[in-house]
XYZ file of C-alpha atoms in Angstrom:
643
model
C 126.123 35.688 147.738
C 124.038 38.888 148.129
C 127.515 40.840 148.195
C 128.450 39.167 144.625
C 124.748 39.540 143.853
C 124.670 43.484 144.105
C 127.717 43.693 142.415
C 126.825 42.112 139.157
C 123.446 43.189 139.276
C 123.574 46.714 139.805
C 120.834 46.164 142.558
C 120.993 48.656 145.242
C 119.396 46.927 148.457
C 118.088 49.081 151.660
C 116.286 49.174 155.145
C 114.411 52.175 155.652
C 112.981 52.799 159.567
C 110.137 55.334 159.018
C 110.580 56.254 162.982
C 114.074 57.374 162.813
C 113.698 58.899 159.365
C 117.216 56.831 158.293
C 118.685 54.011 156.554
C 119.781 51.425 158.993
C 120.845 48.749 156.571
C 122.295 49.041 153.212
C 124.410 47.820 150.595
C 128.231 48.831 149.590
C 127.403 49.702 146.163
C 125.657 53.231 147.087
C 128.806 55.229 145.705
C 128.631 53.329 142.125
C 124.621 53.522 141.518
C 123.685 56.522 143.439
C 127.024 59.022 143.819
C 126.653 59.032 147.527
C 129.379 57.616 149.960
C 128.912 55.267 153.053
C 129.693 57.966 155.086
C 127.056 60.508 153.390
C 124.290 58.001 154.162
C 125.060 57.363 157.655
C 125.306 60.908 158.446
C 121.972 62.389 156.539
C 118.277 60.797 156.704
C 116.532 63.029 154.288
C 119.945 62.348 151.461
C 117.355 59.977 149.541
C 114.652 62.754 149.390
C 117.025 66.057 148.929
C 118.725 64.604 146.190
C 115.136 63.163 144.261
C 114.347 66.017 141.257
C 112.358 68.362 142.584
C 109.671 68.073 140.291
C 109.683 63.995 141.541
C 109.417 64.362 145.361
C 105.488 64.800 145.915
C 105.114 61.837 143.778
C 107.518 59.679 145.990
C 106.104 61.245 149.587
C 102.770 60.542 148.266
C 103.149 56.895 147.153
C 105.488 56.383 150.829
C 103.183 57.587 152.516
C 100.425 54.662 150.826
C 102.995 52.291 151.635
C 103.610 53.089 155.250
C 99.617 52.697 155.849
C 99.593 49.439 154.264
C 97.741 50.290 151.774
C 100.034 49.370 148.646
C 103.646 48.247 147.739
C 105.928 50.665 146.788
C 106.943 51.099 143.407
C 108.414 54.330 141.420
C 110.540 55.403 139.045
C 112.006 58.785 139.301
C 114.863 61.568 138.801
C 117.439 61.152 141.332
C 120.424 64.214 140.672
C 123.820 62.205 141.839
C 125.298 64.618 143.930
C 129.179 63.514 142.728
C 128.601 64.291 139.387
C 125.346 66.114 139.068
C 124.209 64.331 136.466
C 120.788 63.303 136.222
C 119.614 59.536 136.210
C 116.293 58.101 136.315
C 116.160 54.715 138.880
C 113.495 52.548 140.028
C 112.509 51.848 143.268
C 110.615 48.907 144.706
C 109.455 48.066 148.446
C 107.376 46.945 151.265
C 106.616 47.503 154.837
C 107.549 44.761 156.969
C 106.372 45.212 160.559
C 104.217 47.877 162.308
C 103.808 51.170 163.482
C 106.537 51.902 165.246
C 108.771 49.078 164.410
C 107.833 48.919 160.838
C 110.833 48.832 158.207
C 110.583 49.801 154.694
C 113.032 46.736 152.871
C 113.237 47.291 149.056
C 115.747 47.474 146.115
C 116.731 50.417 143.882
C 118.118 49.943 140.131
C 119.295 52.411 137.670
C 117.656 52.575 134.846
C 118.665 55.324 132.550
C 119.982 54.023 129.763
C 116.520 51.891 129.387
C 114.522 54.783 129.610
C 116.728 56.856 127.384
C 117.532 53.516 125.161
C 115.181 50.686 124.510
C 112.011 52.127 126.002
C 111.851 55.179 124.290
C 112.124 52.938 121.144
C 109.282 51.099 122.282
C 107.240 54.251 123.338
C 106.084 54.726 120.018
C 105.148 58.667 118.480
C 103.557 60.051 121.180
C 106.641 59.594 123.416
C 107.598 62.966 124.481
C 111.643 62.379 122.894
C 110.023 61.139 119.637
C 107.936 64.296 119.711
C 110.298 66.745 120.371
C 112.896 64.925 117.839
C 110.377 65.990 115.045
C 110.649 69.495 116.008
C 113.074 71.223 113.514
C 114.202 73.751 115.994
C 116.147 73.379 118.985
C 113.665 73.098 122.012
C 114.922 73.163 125.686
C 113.128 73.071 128.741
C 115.001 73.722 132.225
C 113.655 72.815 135.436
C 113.045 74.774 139.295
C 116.903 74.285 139.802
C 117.563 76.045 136.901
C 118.815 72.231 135.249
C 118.736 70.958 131.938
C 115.389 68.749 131.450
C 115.623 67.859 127.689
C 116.789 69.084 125.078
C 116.062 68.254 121.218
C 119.907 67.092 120.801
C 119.649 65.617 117.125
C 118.206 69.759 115.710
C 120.920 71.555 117.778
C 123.148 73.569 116.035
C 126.637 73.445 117.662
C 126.899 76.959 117.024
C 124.784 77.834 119.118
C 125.980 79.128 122.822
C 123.747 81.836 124.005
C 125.701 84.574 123.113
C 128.704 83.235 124.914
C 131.582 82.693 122.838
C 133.032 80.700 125.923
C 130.147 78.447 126.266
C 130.755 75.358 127.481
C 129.141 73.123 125.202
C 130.184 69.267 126.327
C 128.444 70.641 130.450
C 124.873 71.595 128.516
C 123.366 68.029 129.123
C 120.821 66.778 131.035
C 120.691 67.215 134.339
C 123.523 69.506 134.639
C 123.100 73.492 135.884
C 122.632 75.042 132.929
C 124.293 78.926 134.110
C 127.242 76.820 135.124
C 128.218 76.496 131.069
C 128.331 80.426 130.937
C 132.066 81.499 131.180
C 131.458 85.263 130.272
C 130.083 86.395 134.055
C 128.149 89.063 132.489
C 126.192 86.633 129.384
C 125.728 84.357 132.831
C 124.374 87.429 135.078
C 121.861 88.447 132.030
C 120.435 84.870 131.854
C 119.957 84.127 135.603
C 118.117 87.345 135.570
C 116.080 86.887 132.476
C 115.063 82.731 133.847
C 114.355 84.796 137.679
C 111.821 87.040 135.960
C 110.467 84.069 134.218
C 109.537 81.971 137.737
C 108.484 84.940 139.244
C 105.953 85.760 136.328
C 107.122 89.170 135.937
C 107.612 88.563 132.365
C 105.574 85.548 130.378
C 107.385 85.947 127.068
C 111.162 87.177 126.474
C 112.839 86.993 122.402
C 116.377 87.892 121.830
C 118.135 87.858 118.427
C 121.714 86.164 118.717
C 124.433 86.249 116.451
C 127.015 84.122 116.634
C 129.411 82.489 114.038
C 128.410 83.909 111.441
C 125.057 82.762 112.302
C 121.801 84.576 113.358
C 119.247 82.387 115.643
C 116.283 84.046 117.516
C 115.739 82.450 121.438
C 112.236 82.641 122.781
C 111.363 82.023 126.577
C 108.190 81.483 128.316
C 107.574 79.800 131.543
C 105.764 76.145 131.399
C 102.966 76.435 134.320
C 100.903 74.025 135.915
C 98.213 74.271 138.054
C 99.407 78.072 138.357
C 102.910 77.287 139.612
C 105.682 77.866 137.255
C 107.279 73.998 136.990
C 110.252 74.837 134.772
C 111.177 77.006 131.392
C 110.719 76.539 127.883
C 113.453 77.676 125.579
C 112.921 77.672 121.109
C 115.912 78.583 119.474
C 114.958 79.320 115.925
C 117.921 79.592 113.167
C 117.355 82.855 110.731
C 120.292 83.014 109.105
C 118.433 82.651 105.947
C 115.739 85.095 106.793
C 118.207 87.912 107.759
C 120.753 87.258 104.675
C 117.144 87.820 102.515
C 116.281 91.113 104.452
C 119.893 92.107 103.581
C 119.539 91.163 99.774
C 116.226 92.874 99.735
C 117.377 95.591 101.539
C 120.502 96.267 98.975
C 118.162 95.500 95.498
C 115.963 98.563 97.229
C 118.966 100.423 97.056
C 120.153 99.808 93.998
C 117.120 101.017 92.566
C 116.831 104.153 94.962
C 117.869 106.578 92.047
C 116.137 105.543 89.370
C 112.845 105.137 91.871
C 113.783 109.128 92.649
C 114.308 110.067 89.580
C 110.845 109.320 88.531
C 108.814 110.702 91.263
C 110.977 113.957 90.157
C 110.372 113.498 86.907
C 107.211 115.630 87.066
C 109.309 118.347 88.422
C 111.768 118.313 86.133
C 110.045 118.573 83.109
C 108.544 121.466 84.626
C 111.372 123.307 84.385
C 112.493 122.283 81.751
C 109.099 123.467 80.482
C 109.037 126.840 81.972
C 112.706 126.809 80.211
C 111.620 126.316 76.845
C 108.671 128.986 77.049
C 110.531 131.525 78.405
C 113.293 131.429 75.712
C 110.642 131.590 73.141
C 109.638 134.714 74.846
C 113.169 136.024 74.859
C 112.930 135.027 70.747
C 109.961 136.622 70.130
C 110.212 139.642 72.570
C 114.091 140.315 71.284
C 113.298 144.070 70.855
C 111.092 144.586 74.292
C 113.974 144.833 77.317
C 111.750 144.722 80.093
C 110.347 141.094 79.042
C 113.493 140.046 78.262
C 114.978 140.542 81.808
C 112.259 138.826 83.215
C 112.802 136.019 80.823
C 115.983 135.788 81.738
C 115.536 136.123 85.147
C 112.789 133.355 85.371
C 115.458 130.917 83.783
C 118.237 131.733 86.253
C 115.440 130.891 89.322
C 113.994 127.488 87.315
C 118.068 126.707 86.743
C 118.691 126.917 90.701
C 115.846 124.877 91.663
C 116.595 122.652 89.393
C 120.068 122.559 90.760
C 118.517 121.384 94.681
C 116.312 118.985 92.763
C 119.310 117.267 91.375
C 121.618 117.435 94.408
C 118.728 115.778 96.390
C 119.294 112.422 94.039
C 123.156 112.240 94.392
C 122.027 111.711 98.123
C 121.608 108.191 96.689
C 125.365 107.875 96.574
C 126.944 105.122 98.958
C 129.419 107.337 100.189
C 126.620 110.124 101.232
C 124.656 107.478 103.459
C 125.093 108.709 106.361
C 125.079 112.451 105.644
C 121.758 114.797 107.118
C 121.392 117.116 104.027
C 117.715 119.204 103.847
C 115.473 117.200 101.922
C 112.062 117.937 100.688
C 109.774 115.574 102.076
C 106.897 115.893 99.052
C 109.509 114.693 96.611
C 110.729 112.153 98.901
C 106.946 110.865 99.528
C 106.218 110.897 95.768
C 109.297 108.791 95.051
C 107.756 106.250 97.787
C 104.480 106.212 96.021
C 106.055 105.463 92.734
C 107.968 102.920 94.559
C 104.922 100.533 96.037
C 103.817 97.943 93.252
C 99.585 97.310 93.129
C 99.111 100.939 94.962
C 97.384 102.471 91.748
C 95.540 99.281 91.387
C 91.805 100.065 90.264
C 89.883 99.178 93.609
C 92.386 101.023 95.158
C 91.891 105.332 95.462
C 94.843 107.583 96.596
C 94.573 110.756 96.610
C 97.741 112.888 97.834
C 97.783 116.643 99.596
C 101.456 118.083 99.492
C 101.183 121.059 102.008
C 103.627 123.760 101.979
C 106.862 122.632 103.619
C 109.958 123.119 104.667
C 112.577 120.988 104.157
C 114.137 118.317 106.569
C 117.521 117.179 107.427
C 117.736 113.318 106.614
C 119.168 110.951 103.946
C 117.093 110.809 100.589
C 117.246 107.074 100.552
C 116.497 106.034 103.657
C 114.061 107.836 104.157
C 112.055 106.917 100.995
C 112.641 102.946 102.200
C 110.674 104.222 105.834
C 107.602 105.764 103.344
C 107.728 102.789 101.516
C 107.275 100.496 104.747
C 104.255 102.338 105.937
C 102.610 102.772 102.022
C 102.583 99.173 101.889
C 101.214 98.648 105.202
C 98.683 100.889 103.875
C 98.054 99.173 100.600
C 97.616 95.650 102.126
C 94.712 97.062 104.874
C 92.423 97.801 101.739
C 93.535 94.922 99.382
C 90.269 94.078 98.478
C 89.000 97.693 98.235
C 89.373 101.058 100.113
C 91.195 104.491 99.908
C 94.636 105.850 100.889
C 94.749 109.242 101.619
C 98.252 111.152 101.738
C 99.143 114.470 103.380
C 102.181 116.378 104.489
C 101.857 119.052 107.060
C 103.571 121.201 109.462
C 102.934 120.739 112.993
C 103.346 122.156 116.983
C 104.068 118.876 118.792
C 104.230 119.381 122.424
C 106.111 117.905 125.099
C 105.455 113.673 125.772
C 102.846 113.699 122.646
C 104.532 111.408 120.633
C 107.662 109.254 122.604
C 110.791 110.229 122.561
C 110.107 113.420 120.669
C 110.941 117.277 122.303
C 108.574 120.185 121.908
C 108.902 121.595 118.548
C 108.438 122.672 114.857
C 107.807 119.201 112.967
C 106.957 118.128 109.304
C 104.553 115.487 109.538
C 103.227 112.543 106.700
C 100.113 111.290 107.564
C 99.156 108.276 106.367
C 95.530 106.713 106.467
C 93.609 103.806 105.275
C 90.645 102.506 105.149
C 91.129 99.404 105.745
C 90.401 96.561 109.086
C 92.192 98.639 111.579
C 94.418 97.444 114.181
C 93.074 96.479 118.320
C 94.911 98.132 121.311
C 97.116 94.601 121.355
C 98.587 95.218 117.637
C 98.969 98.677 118.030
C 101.261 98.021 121.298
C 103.337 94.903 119.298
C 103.055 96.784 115.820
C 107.176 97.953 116.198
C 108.297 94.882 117.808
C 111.324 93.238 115.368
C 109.338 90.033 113.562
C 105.660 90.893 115.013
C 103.151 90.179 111.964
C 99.156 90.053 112.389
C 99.689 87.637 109.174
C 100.155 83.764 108.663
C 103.095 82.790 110.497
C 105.518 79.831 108.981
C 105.097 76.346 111.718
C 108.799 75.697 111.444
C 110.088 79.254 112.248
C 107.450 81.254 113.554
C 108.402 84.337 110.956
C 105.412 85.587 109.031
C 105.419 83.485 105.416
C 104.596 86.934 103.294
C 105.623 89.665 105.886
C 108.563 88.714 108.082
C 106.974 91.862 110.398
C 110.089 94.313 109.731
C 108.097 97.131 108.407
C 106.968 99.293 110.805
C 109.912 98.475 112.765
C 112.484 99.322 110.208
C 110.491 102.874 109.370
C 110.593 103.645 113.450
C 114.512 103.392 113.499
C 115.166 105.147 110.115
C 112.868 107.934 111.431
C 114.729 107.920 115.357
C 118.309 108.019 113.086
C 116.702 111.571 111.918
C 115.507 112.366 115.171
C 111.704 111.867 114.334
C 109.241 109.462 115.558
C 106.235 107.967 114.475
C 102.361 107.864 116.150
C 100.042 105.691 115.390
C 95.442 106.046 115.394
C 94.229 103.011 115.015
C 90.072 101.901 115.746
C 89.146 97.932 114.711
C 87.089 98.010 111.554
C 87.437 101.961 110.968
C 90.888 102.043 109.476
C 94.995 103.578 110.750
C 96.854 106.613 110.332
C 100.384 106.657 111.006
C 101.720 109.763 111.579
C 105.652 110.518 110.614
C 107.131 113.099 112.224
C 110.522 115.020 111.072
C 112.072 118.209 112.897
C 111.756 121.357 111.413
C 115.044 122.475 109.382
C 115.709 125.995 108.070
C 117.063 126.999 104.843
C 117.489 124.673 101.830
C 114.358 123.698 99.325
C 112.138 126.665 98.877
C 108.368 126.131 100.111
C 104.912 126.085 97.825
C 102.600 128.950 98.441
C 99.413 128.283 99.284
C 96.604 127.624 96.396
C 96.364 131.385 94.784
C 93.887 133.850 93.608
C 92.603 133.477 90.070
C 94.907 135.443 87.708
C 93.050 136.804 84.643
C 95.941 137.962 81.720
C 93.693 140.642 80.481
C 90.595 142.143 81.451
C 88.313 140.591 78.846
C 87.067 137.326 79.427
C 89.482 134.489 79.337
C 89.610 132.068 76.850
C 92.089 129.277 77.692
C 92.142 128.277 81.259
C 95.709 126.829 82.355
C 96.114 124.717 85.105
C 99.535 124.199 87.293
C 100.174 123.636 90.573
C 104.142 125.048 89.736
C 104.058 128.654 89.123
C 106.916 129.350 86.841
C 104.887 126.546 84.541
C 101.930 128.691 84.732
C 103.788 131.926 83.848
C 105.698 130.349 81.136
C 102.157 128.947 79.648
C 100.139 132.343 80.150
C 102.856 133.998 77.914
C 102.518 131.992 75.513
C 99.241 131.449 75.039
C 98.885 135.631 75.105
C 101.507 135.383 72.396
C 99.513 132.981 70.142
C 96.335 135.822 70.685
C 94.138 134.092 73.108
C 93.432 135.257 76.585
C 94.532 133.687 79.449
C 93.445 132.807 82.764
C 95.806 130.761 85.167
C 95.130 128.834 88.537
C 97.480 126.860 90.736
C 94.593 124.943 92.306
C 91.569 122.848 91.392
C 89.146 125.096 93.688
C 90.393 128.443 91.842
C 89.892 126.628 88.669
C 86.687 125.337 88.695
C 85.518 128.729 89.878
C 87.173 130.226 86.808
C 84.453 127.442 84.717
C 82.096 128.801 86.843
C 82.206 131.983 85.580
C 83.585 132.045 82.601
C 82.314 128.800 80.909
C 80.549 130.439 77.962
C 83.902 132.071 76.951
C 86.300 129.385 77.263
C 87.447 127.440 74.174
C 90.125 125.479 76.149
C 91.779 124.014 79.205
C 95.354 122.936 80.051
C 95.589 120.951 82.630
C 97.742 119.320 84.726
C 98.174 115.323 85.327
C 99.193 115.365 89.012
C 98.030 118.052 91.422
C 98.174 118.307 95.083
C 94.805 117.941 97.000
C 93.010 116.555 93.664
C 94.164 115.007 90.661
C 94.146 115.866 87.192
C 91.470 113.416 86.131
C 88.948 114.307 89.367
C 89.553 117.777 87.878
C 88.330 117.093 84.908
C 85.216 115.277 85.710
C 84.218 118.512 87.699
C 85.002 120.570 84.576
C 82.365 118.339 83.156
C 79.925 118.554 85.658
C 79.976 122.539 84.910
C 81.222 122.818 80.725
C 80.100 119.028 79.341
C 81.481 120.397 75.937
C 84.659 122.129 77.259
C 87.629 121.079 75.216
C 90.483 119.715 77.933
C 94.224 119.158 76.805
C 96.165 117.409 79.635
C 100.037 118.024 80.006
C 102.488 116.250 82.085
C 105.930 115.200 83.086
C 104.210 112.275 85.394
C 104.218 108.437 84.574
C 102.127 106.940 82.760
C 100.060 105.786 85.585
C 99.129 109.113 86.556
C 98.608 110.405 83.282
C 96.584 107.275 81.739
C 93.279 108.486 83.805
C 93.194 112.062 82.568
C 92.278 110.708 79.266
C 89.804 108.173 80.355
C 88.083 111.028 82.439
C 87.676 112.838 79.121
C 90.983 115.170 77.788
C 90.771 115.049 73.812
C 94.467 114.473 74.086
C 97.713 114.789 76.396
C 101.213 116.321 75.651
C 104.244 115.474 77.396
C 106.205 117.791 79.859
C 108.274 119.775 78.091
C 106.503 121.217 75.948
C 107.512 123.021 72.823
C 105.379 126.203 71.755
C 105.831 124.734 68.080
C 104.078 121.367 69.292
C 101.742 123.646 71.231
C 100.509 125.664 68.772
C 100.055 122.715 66.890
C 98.144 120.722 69.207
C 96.001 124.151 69.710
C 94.985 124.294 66.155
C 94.088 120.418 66.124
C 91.687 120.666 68.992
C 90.106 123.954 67.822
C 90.035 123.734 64.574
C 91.736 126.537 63.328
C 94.970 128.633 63.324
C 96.516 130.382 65.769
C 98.038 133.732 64.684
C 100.911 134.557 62.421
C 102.605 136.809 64.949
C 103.003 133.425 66.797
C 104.346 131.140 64.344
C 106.870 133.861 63.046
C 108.005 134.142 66.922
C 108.103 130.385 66.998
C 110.023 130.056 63.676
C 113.273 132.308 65.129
């Protein structure tokens, strides 16, 4: 009866003796509830305990040991790892001590109850079961015990595709209670990830991310050990799928492109009509001067030198060309910087100031495009700090670095961007995490942990375009007082010719003047001053807003007029201006400029009775001229404009 009993009921029935630490009376169904053969059991005492999950044992010693002192039946349910199939299976266990001391027996019956607790039970369990929890988790969540087993796993949010990196990966073995390194078949994805889980129960590491492609599909794993009472109990794994995410980036990332050349062409715009403008003046010079050789040649020769700059300025935007991607050609980093600035929606907003210092340069070998997305990064970085109000201050430099100051970087000649804001600054913490792929100090999404606004791919993206051009990037950061990130570019020779420093005042005659003109680009200034000495005036030029205000200084009683320019290194037209007020309140301004609107717009709030576009024509000139003064210019000049 107890034979057919067993049989039918799945009942496994025992007689433990305590003093010889064995079974000494079972029955023949051990092999078909708990893997283990007759032979097994007659052999090996401690089989019950070795084979009990690890994280179950001090649970089942403790309540044995109750039970052997009389205090209490026995009665547990626990893990039990069948050693034929390793498969994990949860059974219950009740028993009692019959007898004493040393002739005491532990009689009792075990029954397997998996597919209740896996079935029925958790059914019953209600929401704050731990499956019904971790089924409402939309990623895949796995945790992994001490023997490096498979505890639970989320199985109704896995994605099939998913296999660790292995392409081999043995998906139907990645259940519960089987070793989880024996579903690696690639020995060298199964070496990486018994290394990575070592360093996690040793606590060398608390926190490991890897991004995973596989199948077309992108998924980022996250690690951490699960700790209790300071021992590490088992591993936590999140797999996250960012497919999504990443094809975004991409889109982003080729839209950005796309618009690279126009973006370029209008932070050269400025320069270009420049030329153009020096262009226009100096053939009206040739025009008027037909009969004077000497002015002629240096008419002529001024057009040939604004023709070949205007030549590098143009190469530098077919660098926007697919097909020149990956070419190192020298670019100017002023131009590339102003294209950036152009670039960065809500930077010119009105509780926003920017002010930009272009230092004299040399140029650098890297790609126009790319390197205009790594400005861009870092300017809106910069813009979000001060949201709500601040300053952004711009400067490009050259610079000594020495050896180890900024990683990765030699000793040597470097171009430098520096970048500052006012804004909340950034603790030691950020500043270490700042480059990490997907780190963002902003508000993260629940479901997949990527920031909502700021996916954290700026500062990271800018750090590998700059390493592709051998540069690197430091960063000064103090909590509440604001960052600077510095960019740093090797030194090239050759290529884009450098801006002089601000200049001397120049004085066309030795009277005092009586139109001040105002350019930071000399062959502008030159062009200008000959015209305006053609129309009869005297001139006075100054590539700098210090130079120029001194001119007001001392010649304020004199001057009828000022020409001066929109956008100016170190301070802008309009800031300009308001000085020239300060000094002159009833100085006549006309602003000129090849700049946006943007740029342009606050020169005539600040005060310029009107503006001209870059280039300008000495026919629209002269006629702006007479409009603001009042009268007419002389007829040498309008027969020398009408040839």
């Amino acid at each position: 009866m107890v034979h057919s009993l067993t049989r039918k009921s799945g009942l496994f029935i025992f007689s433990y003796s305590p003093k010889l630490k064995a079974l000494v009376s079972w029955t023949d169904n051990a092999a078909s509830i708990l893997g283990v053969k007759d032979s097994a059991i007659s052999r090996d005492g401690n089989l019950f305990l070795r084979h009990v999950h690890p994280d179950d044992r001090f649970i089942i010693m403790n309540d044995l040991e109750k039970t052997l002192l009389g205090k209490q039946d026995y009665s547990a349910s626990y893990r039990w790892i069948r050693p034929d199939t390793n498969e994990t299976r949860w059974l219950h266990c009740r028993a009692y001590c019959n007898g004493e001391d040393e002739a005491a027996l532990i009689e009792g019956i075990i029954i397997d109850l998996t597919d209740e607790f896996t079935g029925s039970i958790i059914q019953l369990a209600g929401p704050d079961s731990t499956a019904t929890v971790l089924a409402a988790i939309p990623r895949m969540v796995i945790t992994i015990d001490s023997d490096l087993r498979l505890l639970r796993i989320n199985r109704n949010k896995q994605d099939q595709s998913f296999n660790f990196g292995d392409s081999d990966f043995i998906d139907k073995d990645f259940s519960v209670g089987k070793p989880v390194l024996d579903c690696f078949k690639d020995k060298n994805k199964r070496e990486q990830f018994e290394n990575i889980f070592k360093s996690l129960f040793e606590r060398t590491q608390d926190h490991i991310q890897q991004r995973i492609e596989t199948d077309g599909k992108v998924f980022r794993l996250e690690m951490e050990p699960l700790i209790e009472q300071e021992a590490v109990k088992g591993l936590l794994l999140l797999v996250t799928d960012i497919t999504e995410i990443v094809k975004m980036e991409t889109q982003l990332a080729q839209l950005q492109k796309n618009e690279g050349l126009r973006l370029l062409a209008a932070g050269v715009a400025h320069h270009f009509n420049n030329s153009l403008q020096s262009i226009i003046g100096q053939a009206a010079i040739i025009s008027s001067q037909a009969n004077n050789p000497k002015l002629v040649r240096n008419a002529a020769d001024s057009i040939q030198e604004i023709v070949s700059r205007t030549s590098e300025l143009s190469r530098q935007l077919f660098v926007f060309d697919d097909s020149s991607k990956n070419v190192h050609v020298p670019v100017d980093l002023n131009i590339s910087t102003m294209a950036a600035v152009n670039k960065v929606d809500g930077l010119f907003a009105s509780d926003i100031k920017v002010s930009v210092n272009f230092g004299t340069i040399q140029p650098v070998l890297a790609n126009q495009d790319t390197l205009v997305e790594a400005l861009v990064e870092i300017l809106k970085n910069a813009k979000e700090s001060v949201i709500d109000g601040g300053n952004i201050s711009i400067v490009t430099y050259e610079k000594h670095l020495k050896a180890n100051r900024v990683p990765e970087l030699t000793e040597g000649n470097y171009i430098c961007v520096a970048i500052s804001d006012t804004g909340k600054g950034m603790d030691e913490h950020t500043i270490q995490k700042c480059f990490d792929p997907f780190f963002t100090t902003k508000t993260k999404d629940l479901h997949t942990g990527v920031g909502i606004k700021d996916p954290g791919l700026g500062l990271s993206k800018a750090l590998t375009i700059l390493k592709n051009f051998n540069g690197g990037i430091r960063i000064k950061s103090n909590k509440l007082e604001g960052t600077t990130v510095y960019m740093y570019l090797p030194l090239t020779d050759g290529g884009i010719p450098a801006i002089d420093e601000e200049s001397s005042i120049k004085i066309g005659t030795t009277d005092a003047p009586e139109v001040l003109i105002i350019d930071d680009d000399r062959l502008v200034l030159q062009t200008l001053e000959a015209m305006i000495r053609d129309m009869g005036f005297r001139a006075a030029t100054s590539d700098g807003f210090r130079s120029a205000l001194s001119v007001v200084r001392q010649h304020g009683r004199t001057l009828k007029l000022v020409l001066l320019d929109a956008v100016m290194p170190g301070m802008n037209g309009a800031a300009v201006l308001r000085r020239i007020r300060k000094i002159e309140p009833d100085l006549k301004v006309i602003g000129f400029s090849g700049a946006p609107n943007e740029h342009t717009q606050p020169l005539l709030e600040a005060g310029a009775v009107s503006l001209l576009r870059k280039p300008v024509s000495p026919a629209v000139l002269k006629s702006e001229i007479e409009k603001v003064l009042g009268t007419e210019v002389p007829k040498t000049f309008q027969q020398a404009i009408a040839i």
